[in-house]
Coordinates of C-alpha atoms and ligand atoms in Angstrom, one line a residue:
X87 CA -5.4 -13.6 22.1
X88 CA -5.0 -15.9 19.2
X89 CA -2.1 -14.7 16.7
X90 CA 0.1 -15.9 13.8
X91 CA 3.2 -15.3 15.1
X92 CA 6.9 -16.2 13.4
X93 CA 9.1 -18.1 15.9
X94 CA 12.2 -18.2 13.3
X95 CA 12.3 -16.1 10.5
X96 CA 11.2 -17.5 7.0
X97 CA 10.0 -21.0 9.0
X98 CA 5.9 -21.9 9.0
X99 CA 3.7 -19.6 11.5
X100 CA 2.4 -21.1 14.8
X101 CA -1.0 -20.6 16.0
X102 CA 0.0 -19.4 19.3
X103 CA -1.8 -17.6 22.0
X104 CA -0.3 -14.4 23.8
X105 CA -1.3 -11.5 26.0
X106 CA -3.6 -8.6 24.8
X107 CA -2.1 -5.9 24.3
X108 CA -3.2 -2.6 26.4
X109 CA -4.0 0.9 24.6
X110 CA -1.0 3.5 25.9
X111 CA -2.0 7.1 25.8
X112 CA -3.2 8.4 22.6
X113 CA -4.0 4.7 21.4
X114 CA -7.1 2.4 20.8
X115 CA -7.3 -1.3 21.1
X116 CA -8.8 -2.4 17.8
X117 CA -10.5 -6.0 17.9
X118 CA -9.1 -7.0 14.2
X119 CA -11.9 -8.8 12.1
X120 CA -10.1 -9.4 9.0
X121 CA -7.0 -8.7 7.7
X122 CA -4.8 -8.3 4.5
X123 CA -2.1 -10.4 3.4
X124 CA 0.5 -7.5 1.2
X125 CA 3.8 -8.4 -0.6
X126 CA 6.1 -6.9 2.2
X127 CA 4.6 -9.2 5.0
X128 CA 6.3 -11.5 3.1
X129 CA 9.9 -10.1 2.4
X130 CA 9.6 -9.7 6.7
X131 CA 8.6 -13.3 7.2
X132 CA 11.8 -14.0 5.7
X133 CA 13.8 -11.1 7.1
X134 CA 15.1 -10.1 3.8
X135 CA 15.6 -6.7 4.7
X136 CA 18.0 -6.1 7.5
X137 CA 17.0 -3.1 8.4
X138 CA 13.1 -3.5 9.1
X139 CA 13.9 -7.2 10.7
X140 CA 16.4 -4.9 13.0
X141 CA 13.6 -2.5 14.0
X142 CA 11.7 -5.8 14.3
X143 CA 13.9 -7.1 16.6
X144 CA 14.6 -4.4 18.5
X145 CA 10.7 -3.8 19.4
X146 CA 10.1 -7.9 19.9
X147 CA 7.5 -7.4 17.1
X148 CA 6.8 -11.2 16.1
X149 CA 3.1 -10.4 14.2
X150 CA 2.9 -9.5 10.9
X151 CA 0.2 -7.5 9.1
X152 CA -0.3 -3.9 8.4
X153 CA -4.0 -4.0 7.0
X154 CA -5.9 -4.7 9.8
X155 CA -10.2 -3.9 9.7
X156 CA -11.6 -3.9 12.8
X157 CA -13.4 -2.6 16.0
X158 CA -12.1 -0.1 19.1
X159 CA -12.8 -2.1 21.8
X160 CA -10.8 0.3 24.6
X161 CA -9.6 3.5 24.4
X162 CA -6.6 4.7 26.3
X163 CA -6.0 7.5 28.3
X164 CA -6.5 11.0 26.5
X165 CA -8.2 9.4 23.3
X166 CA -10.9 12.1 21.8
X167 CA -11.5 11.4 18.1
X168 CA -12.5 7.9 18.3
X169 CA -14.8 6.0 20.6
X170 CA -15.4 2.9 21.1
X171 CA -18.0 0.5 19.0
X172 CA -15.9 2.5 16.2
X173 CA -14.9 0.6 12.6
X174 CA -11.9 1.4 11.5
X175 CA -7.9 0.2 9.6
X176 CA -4.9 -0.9 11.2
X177 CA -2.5 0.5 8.5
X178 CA 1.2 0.3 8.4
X179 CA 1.6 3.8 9.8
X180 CA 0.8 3.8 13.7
X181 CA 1.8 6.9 14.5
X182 CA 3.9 9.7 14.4
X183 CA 4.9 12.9 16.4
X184 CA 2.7 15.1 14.6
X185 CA 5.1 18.2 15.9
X186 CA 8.2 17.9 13.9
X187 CA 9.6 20.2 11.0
X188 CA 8.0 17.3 8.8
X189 CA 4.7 16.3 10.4
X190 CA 3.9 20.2 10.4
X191 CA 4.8 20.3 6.9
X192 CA 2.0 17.8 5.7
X193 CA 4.2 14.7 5.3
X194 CA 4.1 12.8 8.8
X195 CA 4.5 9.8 6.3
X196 CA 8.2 11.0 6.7
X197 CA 7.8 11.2 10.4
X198 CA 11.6 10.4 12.1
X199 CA 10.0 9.0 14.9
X200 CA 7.0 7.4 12.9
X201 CA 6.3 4.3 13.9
X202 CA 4.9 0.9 11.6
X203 CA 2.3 -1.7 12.1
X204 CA 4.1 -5.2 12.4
X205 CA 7.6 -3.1 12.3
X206 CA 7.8 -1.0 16.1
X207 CA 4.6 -2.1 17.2
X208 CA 2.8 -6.0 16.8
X209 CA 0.4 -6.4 13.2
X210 CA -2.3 -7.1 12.3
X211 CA -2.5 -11.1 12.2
X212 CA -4.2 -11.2 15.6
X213 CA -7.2 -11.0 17.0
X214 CA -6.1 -7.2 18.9
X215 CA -4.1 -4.6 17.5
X216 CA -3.4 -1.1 18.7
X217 CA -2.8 2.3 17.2
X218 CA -2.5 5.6 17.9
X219 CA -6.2 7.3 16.7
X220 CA -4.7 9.8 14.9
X221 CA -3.7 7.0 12.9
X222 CA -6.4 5.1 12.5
X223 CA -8.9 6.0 9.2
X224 CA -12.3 5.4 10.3
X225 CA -14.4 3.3 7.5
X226 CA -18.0 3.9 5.9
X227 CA -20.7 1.2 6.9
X228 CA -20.9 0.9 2.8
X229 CA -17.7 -1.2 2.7
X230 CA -16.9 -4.3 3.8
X231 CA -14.3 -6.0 5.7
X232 CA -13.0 -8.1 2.5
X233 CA -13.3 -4.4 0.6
X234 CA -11.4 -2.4 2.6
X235 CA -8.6 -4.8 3.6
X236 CA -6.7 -4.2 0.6
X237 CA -6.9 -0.9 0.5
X238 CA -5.2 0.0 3.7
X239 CA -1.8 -0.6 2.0
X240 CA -2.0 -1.5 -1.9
X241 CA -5.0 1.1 -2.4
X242 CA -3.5 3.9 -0.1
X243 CA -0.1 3.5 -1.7
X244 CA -1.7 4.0 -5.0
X245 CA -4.0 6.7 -3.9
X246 CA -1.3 8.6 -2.6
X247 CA 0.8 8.0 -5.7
X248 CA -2.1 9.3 -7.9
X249 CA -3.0 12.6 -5.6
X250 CA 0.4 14.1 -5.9
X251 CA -0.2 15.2 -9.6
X252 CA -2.7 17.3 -8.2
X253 CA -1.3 18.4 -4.9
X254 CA 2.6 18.5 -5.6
X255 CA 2.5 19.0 -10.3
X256 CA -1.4 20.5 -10.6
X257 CA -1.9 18.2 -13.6
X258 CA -5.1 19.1 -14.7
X259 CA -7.5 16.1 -15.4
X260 CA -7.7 15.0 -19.0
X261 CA -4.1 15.3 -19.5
X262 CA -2.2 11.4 -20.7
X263 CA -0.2 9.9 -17.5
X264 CA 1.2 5.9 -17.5
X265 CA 0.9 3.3 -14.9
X266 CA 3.8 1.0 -14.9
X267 CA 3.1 -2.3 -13.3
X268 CA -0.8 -1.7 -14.1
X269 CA -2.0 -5.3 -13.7
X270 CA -0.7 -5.5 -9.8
X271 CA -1.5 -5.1 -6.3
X272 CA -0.9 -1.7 -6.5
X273 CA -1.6 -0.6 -10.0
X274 CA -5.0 -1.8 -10.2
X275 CA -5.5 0.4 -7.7
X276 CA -3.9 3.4 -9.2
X277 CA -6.1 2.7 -12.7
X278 CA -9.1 3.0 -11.0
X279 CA -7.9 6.1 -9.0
X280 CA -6.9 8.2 -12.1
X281 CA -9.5 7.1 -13.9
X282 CA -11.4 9.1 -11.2
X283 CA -9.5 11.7 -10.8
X284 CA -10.3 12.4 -14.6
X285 CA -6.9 11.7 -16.6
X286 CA -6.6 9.5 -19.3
X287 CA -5.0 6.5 -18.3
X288 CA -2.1 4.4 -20.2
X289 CA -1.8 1.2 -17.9
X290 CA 1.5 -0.7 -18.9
X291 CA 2.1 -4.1 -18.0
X292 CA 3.8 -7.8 -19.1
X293 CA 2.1 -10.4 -21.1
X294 CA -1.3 -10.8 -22.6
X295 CA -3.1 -11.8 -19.6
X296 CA -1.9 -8.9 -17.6
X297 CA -2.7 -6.5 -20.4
X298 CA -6.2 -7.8 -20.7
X299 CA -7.2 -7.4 -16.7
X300 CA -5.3 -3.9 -17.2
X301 CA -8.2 -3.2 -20.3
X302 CA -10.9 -4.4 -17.9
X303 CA -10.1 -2.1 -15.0
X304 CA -11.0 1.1 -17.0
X305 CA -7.4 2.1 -18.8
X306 CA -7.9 3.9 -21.7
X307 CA -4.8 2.3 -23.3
X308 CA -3.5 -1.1 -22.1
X309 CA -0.7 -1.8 -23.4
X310 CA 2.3 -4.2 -23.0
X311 CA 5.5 -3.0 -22.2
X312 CA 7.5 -4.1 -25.0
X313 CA 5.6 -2.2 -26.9
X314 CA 4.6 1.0 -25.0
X315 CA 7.1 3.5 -25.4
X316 CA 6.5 3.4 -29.6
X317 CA 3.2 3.4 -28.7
X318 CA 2.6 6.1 -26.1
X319 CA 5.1 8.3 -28.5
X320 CA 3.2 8.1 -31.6
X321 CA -0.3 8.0 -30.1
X322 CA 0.3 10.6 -27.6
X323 CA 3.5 12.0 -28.0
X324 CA 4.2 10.7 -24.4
X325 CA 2.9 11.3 -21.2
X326 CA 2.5 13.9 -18.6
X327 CA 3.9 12.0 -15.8
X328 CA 5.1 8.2 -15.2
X329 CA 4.1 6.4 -11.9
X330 CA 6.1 3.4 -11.4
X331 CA 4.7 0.5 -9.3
X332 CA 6.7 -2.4 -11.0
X333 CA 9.4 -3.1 -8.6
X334 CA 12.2 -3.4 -11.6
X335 CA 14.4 -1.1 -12.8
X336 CA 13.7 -1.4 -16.3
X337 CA 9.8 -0.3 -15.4
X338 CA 12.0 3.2 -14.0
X339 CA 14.1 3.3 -17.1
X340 CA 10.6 2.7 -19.3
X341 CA 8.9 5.6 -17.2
X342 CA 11.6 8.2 -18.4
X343 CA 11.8 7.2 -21.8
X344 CA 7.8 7.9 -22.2
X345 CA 7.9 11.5 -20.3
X346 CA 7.6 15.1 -21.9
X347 CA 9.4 17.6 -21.2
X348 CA 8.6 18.6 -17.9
X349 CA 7.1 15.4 -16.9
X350 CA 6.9 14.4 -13.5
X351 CA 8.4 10.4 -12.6
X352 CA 6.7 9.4 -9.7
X353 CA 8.3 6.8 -7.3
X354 CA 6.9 4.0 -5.1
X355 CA 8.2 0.5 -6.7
X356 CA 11.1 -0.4 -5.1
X357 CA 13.3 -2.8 -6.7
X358 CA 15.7 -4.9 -4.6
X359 CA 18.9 -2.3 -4.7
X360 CA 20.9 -5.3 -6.5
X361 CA 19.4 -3.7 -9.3
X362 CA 21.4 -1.0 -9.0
X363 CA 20.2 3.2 -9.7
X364 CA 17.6 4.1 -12.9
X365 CA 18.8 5.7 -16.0
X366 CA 19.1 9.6 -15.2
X367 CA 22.2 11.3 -15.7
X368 CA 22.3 15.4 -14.4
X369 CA 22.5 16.9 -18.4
X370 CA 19.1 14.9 -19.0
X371 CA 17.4 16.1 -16.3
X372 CA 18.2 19.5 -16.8
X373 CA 17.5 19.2 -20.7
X374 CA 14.3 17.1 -20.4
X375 CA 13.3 19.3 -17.0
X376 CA 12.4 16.2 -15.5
X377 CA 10.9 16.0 -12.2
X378 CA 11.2 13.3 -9.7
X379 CA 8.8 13.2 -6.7
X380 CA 8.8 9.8 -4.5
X381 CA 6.0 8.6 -2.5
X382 CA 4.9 6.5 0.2
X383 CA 1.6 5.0 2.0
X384 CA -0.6 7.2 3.2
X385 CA -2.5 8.9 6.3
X386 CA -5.6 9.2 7.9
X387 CA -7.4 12.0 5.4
X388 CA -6.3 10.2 2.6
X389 CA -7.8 7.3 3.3
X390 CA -10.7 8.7 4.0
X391 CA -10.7 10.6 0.7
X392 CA -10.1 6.9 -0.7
X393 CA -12.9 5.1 0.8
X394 CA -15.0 8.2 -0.5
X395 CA -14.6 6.8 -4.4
X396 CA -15.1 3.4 -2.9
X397 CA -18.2 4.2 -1.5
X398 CA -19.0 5.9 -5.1
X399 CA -18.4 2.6 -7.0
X400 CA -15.2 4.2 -8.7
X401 CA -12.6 1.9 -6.8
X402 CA -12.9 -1.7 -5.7
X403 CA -10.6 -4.5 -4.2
X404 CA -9.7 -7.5 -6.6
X405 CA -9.7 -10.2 -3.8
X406 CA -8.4 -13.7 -4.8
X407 CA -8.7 -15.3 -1.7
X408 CA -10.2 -15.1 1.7
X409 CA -9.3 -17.6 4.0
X410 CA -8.9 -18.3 7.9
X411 CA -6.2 -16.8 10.0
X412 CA -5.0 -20.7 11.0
X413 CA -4.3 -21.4 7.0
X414 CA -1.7 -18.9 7.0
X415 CA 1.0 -20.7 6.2
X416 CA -0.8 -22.0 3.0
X417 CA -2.0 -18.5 2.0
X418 CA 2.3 -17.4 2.2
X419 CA 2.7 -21.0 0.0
X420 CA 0.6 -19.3 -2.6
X421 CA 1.7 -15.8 -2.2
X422 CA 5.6 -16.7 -2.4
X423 CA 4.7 -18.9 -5.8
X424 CA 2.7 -15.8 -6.8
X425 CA -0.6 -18.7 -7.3
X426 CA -3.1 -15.8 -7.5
X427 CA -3.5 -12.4 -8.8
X428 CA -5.2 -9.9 -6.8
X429 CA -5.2 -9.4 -2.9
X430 CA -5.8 -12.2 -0.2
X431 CA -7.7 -11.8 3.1
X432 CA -7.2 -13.7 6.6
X433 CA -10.3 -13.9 8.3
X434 CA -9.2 -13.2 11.3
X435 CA -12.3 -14.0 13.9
Ligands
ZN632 ZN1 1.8 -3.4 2.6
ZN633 ZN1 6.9 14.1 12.9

């Protein structure tokens, strides 16, 4: 099968053939049509995280790509929910256990023995990929390839984000939250996705431009972050909880400032740790009764719960660019000089 596959880390793809993969037990072979191009493919290109390019190396994972839409072709042995002819993602979770302490719990995102597209197992920038099906979200004829690409990591990450204030804080809709980082790959997302869940949406973001796509996607307040915690005090005496998708610190220490007491600060940017910890000391926590609730991709319901409000019109993909698996290398170009805004897509076959 055809792949993009990284000979040296951080140097240009090559085209190169290799074997197709087979479906273990459990797992489908999905043929990939298209796939997405997302801002950790390319912080693993370059290795610049030891740990994940350890895992990497340890698995001889040399394909990138963890939002993969395509066709089962095979299904291995023991396979029952999926069948083959099926559409469905390639997401950066592949699988996990599904009988730990955690996985029983509800949060096999956590999984200890999880394991990642492109990270344990080979991604998604190839024309085969296989998952576990338990894994694999199965997609409504309604959306397309280009669509849905982007929302197997940016939109699923934001999703997830915007669920937990009603799963984990019950924040009832109506009720002033802020999106910090509103204008990117993620927070678009997230604007569109609390904007459907009902709440009223403060979308924060840097410079004019970014504050003006922010206004278009639906925020109820755009607003630039210089300005937004006078704003967001006087106008709404702050907000009910802060969801951070900037991956800065400051965007953290902005999301605290702008809470009420008991707000909830939800995490999912995450800055390079050179930036050191956010501004929370014990004595405000306790005073402010601030709570702090990470979170992190997303599983198979959840998706499905996604494409629902894609289906319904209430959540699209803003897709710069769509262009052939062999022009890889100039779609990481324009990615690493951040040339576009929005998501791009490899047309994989
Ligand atoms: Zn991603
Ligand atoms: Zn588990």
């Amino acid at each position: 099968m055809r792949t993009a596959y990284i000979d040296e880390w951080g140097k240009p793809f090559s085209i190169r053939e290799i074997p197709k993969p087979q479906p273990g037990p459990g797992q489908v072979l999905v043929r990939i049509r298209v796939t997405g191009v997302c801002h950790t493919d390319l912080h693993q290109w370059k290795g610049d995280w030891p740990s994940l390019r350890a895992v990497m190396e340890a698995n001889n994972v040399r394909i990138l790509g963890h939002e993969g839409v395509g066709v089962v072709e095979d299904i291995g042995p023991g396979v029952v929910r999926l069948q083959k002819g099926d559409r469905v993602g390639v997401p950066w979770m592949n699988d996990w256990d599904g009988v730990c302490e955690i996985c029983l719990s509800g949060y096999p995102h956590w999984c200890p023995n999880a394991k990642y597209t492109s990270a344990h197992v080979n991604g998604t920038y190839a024309e085969y990929a296989v998952i576990s099906e338990k894994a694999a979200p199965r997609i409504p004829k309604e959306l397309s390839d280009v669509d849905v690409a982007g929302m197997l990591c940016g939109g699923i990450t934001a999703y997830g984000a915007v669920r937990k204030l009603v799963t984990e804080i019950r924040l009832p809709p109506g009720k002033p939250i802020a999106i910090i980082g509103a204008a990117g790959g993620l927070g678009h997302y997230a604007v569109q996705i609390a904007k459907a869940f009902g709440y009223t949406v403060v979308g924060i973001d840097v410079g004019s431009e970014r504050v003006e796509f922010v206004r278009k996607l639906g925020a109820d307040y755009a607003v630039d972050a210089s300005d937004a915690e006078r704003f967001i005090k006087d106008k709404l005496g702050g907000v009910y909880a802060s969801l951070v998708f900037a991956p800065r610190i400051s965007g953290y220490n902005l999301g605290i400032k702008i809470l009420r007491t008991l707000g909830t600060l939800v995490v999912i940017g995450a800055p390079a740790s050179s930036e050191g910890p956010f501004a929370a000391v014990p004595i405000d926590i306790l005073v402010s009764g601030m709570k702090i609730i990470p979170s992190i991709v997303g599983v198979t319901h959840e998706f499905e719960e996604l494409f629902n409000l894609a289906v319904q019109g209430k959540v699209r993909s803003h897709v710069a660019l769509v262009e052939p698996l062999t022009r890889v290398n100039e779609v990481f170009e324009k990615l690493e000089k951040a040339q576009y805004t929005g998501r791009a897509v490899l047309q994989v076959q």
